[in-house]
């Protein structure tokens, strides 16, 4: 295209217009033939039209700029640099989706105010604003004026700040001020596709960067902006009213199921999520739709239907416009025009094409309504309770009928909340949203198995997010989400607390695959890597991303757990693997940010993280601490200091509370010499300590220790040392004495003294007894039976000990079942927010006696 224009050699604006128009005619002729002959896909057609617009705009801009600079000199900024007008392509032009007879929507921005340099021997100068105002007018005239050769493009400037009443051009400062003080919601949608059209060589990089920063801050919010749904719904309603008023039902762009509805579907997700997920900050509609599938925002089938409809409608749009080179989107009424268009679309006649068109539009309209349909306020049977409009006696009766056990308490909580200063001082919009949600929460709580608990937890959750308009908007826009939330928090107080601490997890409830994808650790690892890569170098954001992605995955597991889709053992495995991934990722990030990693800064750290306790035994639960020990085998003289700094940074990353919460609480006291020991020690020092100075309880802890992150080769060395220590021959009598002494100390500090109640974990016959039995058998007999050294869990090790004849199978098998059941009960208590699992002793007497019998067999 540029070669053609250069060959034309325009010398003035009239010859420039002729050259540009002839170029358009050539391109259009070839494009129409290729398109109708189905030799050019839609992507080629719209990209070719976009390139034509880019080339003609830049060529004309450069030509007119040189002419004006020849009169007044170059427009200068404060540093004396020559400025250029930035032409912003909007709409389909910005998204590189331009159709064959489209307007081009421009916005003209210049860097900053100043004046022209003037010419040698002349004092005539003008303000930069006036220079660019003239430049903009002349550029429009070159492209938009109709001559005997037609026109290049119809130019539409109505998207500029303040529309037709605003100045034709504005500076970057003026644009930013406009966005802050006057920018409207519909302009946010428009600016999603905004693109600087200038060739890179004509612009200073900082101008483009500043413009993109200003626009990004205006369009994309830092939070999940669910309020955008309401705003876009209102905009669409205005369009629908205009369509009805002008009888435009056959308008394939603005009518029901038309192109605009597909664009709105893509754009609303971009506005909601683009501030937190930069991958949504893209322009072409056909790139956004697959991204929605990848981000689990839209089912693949829905996206496929929308893509197919979009391509069909855009191809039809082109054929409508080929008839008279007019920007029309109305289906023709003339029978001959209908016949020609049907044939051009590959159909034998108009009725067959119309059937396919109607099917596409119906599918688009259905998907649009699913996303944008106004939440059904309806008539809520208990709405009067929320607004305190029901007689107290009637209110108590209604609540009792709906399953509330303590209706008086429920009414008192409601009255206290609605009359509180916090509620009264809320912004009006937030209070209105709460008033829409309140009656729904009462009904959602009544539909659960524990209405009173669900209501109390739900009200606390609403109070927590009452100033977070985005979350209130989410629950208002998606009523079913509130029902799911009620189910989850009604089933578990721990889940209620977790969701209250991390309300961003409401977004996970929207995901239709909530109960399907939590166990895909490869996908979790890939998502974590991708999200971190998008914020490379931004420490604060990286720490938040680690927390957000981990919390989301834990919440998915929690939802599956509450739904009865996970066993305690599998859940512990998944939580453990998640923790391992987070540990490795955090270690890598901290190492990359550590200064002075000499003398081998490019080498990965020769460090291993060793997991003890529940993480080591792969029995991690919700909210468990991580017991960690750090080993290194780096021969460099300052390695100890280097890795101590690394672990201190690592600990900060793990435990610091950011706006997204914390990752894990950590405990490093199981390292050699405990709190008095070095934070990180060499692998040789660890071995020496374990052989010569470790207490028996430290060897007990070693039975469920494992390498979980860092240098895998060093991890293998640790495992070899662990097995070496476990297989040391021991005096069984002395070992028994030490193990029983440790167990007595624990009983003295934690056991109950009640004959009626039983502590599942601490009391004799409970979980710790089983763990001590296994640890004694491993330490006492691993020298003869290496199978006992495997980090396989207590249930498996009891089975191995029975196979080896160390304990009777008749005692081992019931205890294995009891251990599994006690863990299940302990897990249920924790889900309900109970830290110590005290239960009635009588129903568990047989299980307790089974554990005690095995204890007696081993230790008496």
CSV table of C-alpha atoms in Angstrom, one decimal, residues 346-531:
chain,number,residue,atom,x,y,z
A,346,UNK,CA,-23.6,-19.6,0.0
A,347,UNK,CA,-27.4,-20.4,0.3
A,348,UNK,CA,-29.7,-21.3,-2.6
A,349,UNK,CA,-32.4,-18.8,-1.5
A,350,UNK,CA,-33.4,-16.2,1.1
A,351,UNK,CA,-35.6,-18.5,3.4
A,352,UNK,CA,-32.8,-21.0,3.8
A,353,UNK,CA,-30.3,-18.3,4.8
A,354,UNK,CA,-32.8,-16.6,7.1
A,355,UNK,CA,-33.4,-19.9,9.0
A,356,UNK,CA,-29.7,-20.1,9.8
A,357,UNK,CA,-29.5,-16.4,10.7
A,358,UNK,CA,-32.5,-16.7,13.0
A,359,UNK,CA,-30.9,-19.7,14.7
A,360,UNK,CA,-27.7,-17.8,15.3
A,361,UNK,CA,-29.5,-14.8,16.7
A,362,UNK,CA,-31.6,-16.9,19.0
A,363,UNK,CA,-28.5,-18.5,20.4
A,364,UNK,CA,-26.8,-15.1,20.9
A,365,UNK,CA,-29.9,-13.7,22.6
A,366,UNK,CA,-30.1,-16.7,24.9
A,367,UNK,CA,-26.5,-16.3,26.0
A,368,UNK,CA,-26.9,-12.6,26.4
A,369,UNK,CA,-30.0,-13.0,28.6
A,370,UNK,CA,-28.2,-15.6,30.8
A,371,UNK,CA,-25.5,-13.1,31.5
A,372,UNK,CA,-27.4,-9.8,31.5
A,373,UNK,CA,-30.9,-10.7,32.6
A,374,UNK,CA,-32.0,-8.5,35.4
A,375,UNK,CA,-31.9,-10.3,38.7
A,376,UNK,CA,-35.4,-11.4,39.7
A,377,UNK,CA,-36.4,-9.3,42.6
A,378,UNK,CA,-39.8,-11.0,42.7
A,379,UNK,CA,-41.9,-11.2,45.8
A,380,UNK,CA,-40.0,-12.7,48.7
A,381,UNK,CA,-42.1,-14.3,51.3
A,382,UNK,CA,-39.9,-13.0,54.2
A,383,UNK,CA,-39.1,-9.6,52.7
A,384,UNK,CA,-41.2,-7.8,55.3
A,385,UNK,CA,-38.9,-9.2,58.0
A,386,UNK,CA,-35.9,-7.5,56.6
A,387,UNK,CA,-37.6,-4.2,56.4
A,388,UNK,CA,-39.2,-4.6,59.8
A,389,UNK,CA,-42.7,-4.3,58.3
A,390,UNK,CA,-44.1,-7.6,59.8
A,391,UNK,CA,-45.9,-7.8,63.0
A,392,UNK,CA,-43.5,-9.4,65.6
A,393,UNK,CA,-45.9,-12.3,66.4
A,394,UNK,CA,-46.4,-13.0,62.7
A,395,UNK,CA,-42.7,-12.7,62.1
A,396,UNK,CA,-41.9,-15.3,64.8
A,397,UNK,CA,-44.5,-17.7,63.4
A,398,UNK,CA,-43.2,-17.3,59.8
A,399,UNK,CA,-39.6,-17.9,60.9
A,400,UNK,CA,-40.6,-21.0,62.8
A,401,UNK,CA,-42.5,-22.3,59.8
A,402,UNK,CA,-39.4,-21.8,57.7
A,403,UNK,CA,-37.3,-24.0,60.1
A,404,UNK,CA,-35.6,-21.4,62.3
A,405,UNK,CA,-35.1,-22.8,65.8
A,406,UNK,CA,-34.5,-19.5,67.5
A,407,UNK,CA,-36.6,-17.0,65.7
A,408,UNK,CA,-36.5,-14.4,68.4
A,409,UNK,CA,-32.7,-14.4,68.4
A,410,UNK,CA,-32.7,-14.1,64.6
A,411,UNK,CA,-35.1,-11.1,64.7
A,412,UNK,CA,-32.9,-9.4,67.3
A,413,UNK,CA,-29.8,-9.9,65.1
A,414,UNK,CA,-31.6,-8.4,62.1
A,415,UNK,CA,-32.9,-5.4,64.0
A,416,UNK,CA,-29.5,-4.7,65.5
A,417,UNK,CA,-27.9,-4.9,62.1
A,418,UNK,CA,-30.3,-2.6,60.3
A,419,UNK,CA,-30.4,0.0,63.1
A,420,UNK,CA,-26.6,0.0,63.5
A,421,UNK,CA,-24.6,3.1,62.7
A,422,UNK,CA,-22.5,1.1,60.3
A,423,UNK,CA,-25.6,0.2,58.2
A,424,UNK,CA,-27.1,3.7,58.4
A,425,UNK,CA,-23.8,5.3,57.2
A,426,UNK,CA,-23.3,3.1,54.2
A,427,UNK,CA,-23.3,4.8,50.7
A,428,UNK,CA,-26.9,4.8,49.4
A,429,UNK,CA,-26.1,2.4,46.5
A,430,UNK,CA,-24.5,-0.1,48.9
A,431,UNK,CA,-27.5,0.1,51.3
A,432,UNK,CA,-29.9,-0.4,48.4
A,433,UNK,CA,-27.9,-3.5,47.3
A,434,UNK,CA,-28.0,-4.9,50.9
A,435,UNK,CA,-31.7,-4.3,51.0
A,436,UNK,CA,-32.1,-6.3,47.8
A,437,UNK,CA,-29.9,-9.1,49.2
A,438,UNK,CA,-31.3,-9.3,52.8
A,439,UNK,CA,-34.6,-11.0,52.0
A,440,UNK,CA,-32.8,-13.4,49.7
A,441,UNK,CA,-30.4,-14.3,52.4
A,442,UNK,CA,-33.3,-15.1,54.8
A,443,UNK,CA,-34.9,-17.4,52.3
A,444,UNK,CA,-31.5,-19.0,51.3
A,445,UNK,CA,-30.8,-19.7,55.0
A,446,UNK,CA,-34.2,-21.2,55.5
A,447,UNK,CA,-33.5,-23.7,52.6
A,448,UNK,CA,-30.4,-25.1,54.3
A,449,UNK,CA,-30.1,-27.8,56.9
A,450,UNK,CA,-29.2,-25.3,59.7
A,451,UNK,CA,-31.1,-22.1,59.1
A,452,UNK,CA,-30.1,-20.3,62.3
A,453,UNK,CA,-26.3,-20.9,61.8
A,454,UNK,CA,-26.5,-20.0,58.1
A,455,UNK,CA,-28.4,-16.8,58.8
A,456,UNK,CA,-25.9,-15.7,61.6
A,457,UNK,CA,-22.9,-16.5,59.4
A,458,UNK,CA,-24.5,-15.0,56.3
A,459,UNK,CA,-25.4,-11.8,58.1
A,460,UNK,CA,-21.8,-11.5,59.4
A,461,UNK,CA,-20.5,-12.0,55.9
A,462,UNK,CA,-22.8,-9.3,54.4
A,463,UNK,CA,-21.8,-6.9,57.2
A,464,UNK,CA,-18.1,-7.6,56.4
A,465,UNK,CA,-18.6,-6.8,52.7
A,466,UNK,CA,-21.1,-4.0,53.2
A,467,UNK,CA,-18.7,-1.3,52.0
A,468,UNK,CA,-17.4,-3.4,49.1
A,469,UNK,CA,-19.8,-2.5,46.4
A,470,UNK,CA,-18.3,-4.9,43.9
A,471,UNK,CA,-19.1,-7.9,46.0
A,472,UNK,CA,-22.6,-6.7,46.8
A,473,UNK,CA,-23.1,-6.2,43.1
A,474,UNK,CA,-21.9,-9.7,42.4
A,475,UNK,CA,-24.4,-11.3,44.8
A,476,UNK,CA,-27.2,-9.0,43.5
A,477,UNK,CA,-26.5,-9.8,39.9
A,478,UNK,CA,-26.2,-13.6,40.4
A,479,UNK,CA,-28.9,-14.7,42.9
A,480,UNK,CA,-27.9,-18.3,42.6
A,481,UNK,CA,-24.5,-17.4,44.0
A,482,UNK,CA,-26.0,-16.3,47.2
A,483,UNK,CA,-27.8,-19.7,47.5
A,484,UNK,CA,-24.5,-21.5,46.9
A,485,UNK,CA,-22.8,-19.2,49.5
A,486,UNK,CA,-25.6,-20.1,52.0
A,487,UNK,CA,-25.1,-23.8,51.4
A,488,UNK,CA,-21.3,-23.5,52.0
A,489,UNK,CA,-21.3,-21.3,55.1
A,490,UNK,CA,-24.3,-23.2,56.5
A,491,UNK,CA,-22.3,-26.4,56.3
A,492,UNK,CA,-19.1,-25.1,57.9
A,493,UNK,CA,-18.2,-22.3,60.2
A,494,UNK,CA,-14.6,-22.6,59.1
A,495,UNK,CA,-15.8,-22.1,55.5
A,496,UNK,CA,-17.8,-19.1,56.6
A,497,UNK,CA,-14.7,-17.5,58.3
A,498,UNK,CA,-12.6,-18.3,55.3
A,499,UNK,CA,-15.0,-16.7,52.9
A,500,UNK,CA,-15.4,-13.7,55.2
A,501,UNK,CA,-11.6,-13.2,55.3
A,502,UNK,CA,-11.3,-13.6,51.5
A,503,UNK,CA,-14.5,-12.3,49.9
A,504,UNK,CA,-12.7,-12.3,46.5
A,505,UNK,CA,-13.5,-16.1,46.6
A,506,UNK,CA,-17.1,-15.2,45.7
A,507,UNK,CA,-15.7,-15.2,42.1
A,508,UNK,CA,-15.0,-18.9,42.5
A,509,UNK,CA,-18.7,-19.6,43.4
A,510,UNK,CA,-19.7,-18.3,40.0
A,511,UNK,CA,-17.5,-20.9,38.2
A,512,UNK,CA,-19.8,-23.7,36.9
A,513,UNK,CA,-16.8,-26.1,37.3
A,514,UNK,CA,-16.4,-25.3,41.0
A,515,UNK,CA,-17.0,-29.0,41.9
A,516,UNK,CA,-14.8,-30.4,39.1
A,517,UNK,CA,-11.4,-28.8,38.8
A,518,UNK,CA,-9.9,-28.4,42.2
A,519,UNK,CA,-7.8,-31.6,41.9
A,520,UNK,CA,-6.0,-30.6,38.7
A,521,UNK,CA,-2.7,-29.7,40.2
A,522,UNK,CA,-1.0,-29.3,36.8
A,523,UNK,CA,-3.5,-26.7,35.8
A,524,UNK,CA,-3.0,-25.0,39.2
A,525,UNK,CA,0.7,-24.9,38.7
A,526,UNK,CA,0.3,-23.5,35.2
A,527,UNK,CA,-2.2,-20.9,36.3
A,528,UNK,CA,0.0,-19.8,39.1
A,529,UNK,CA,3.0,-19.4,36.8
A,530,UNK,CA,1.0,-17.5,34.2
A,531,UNK,CA,-0.5,-15.1,36.8
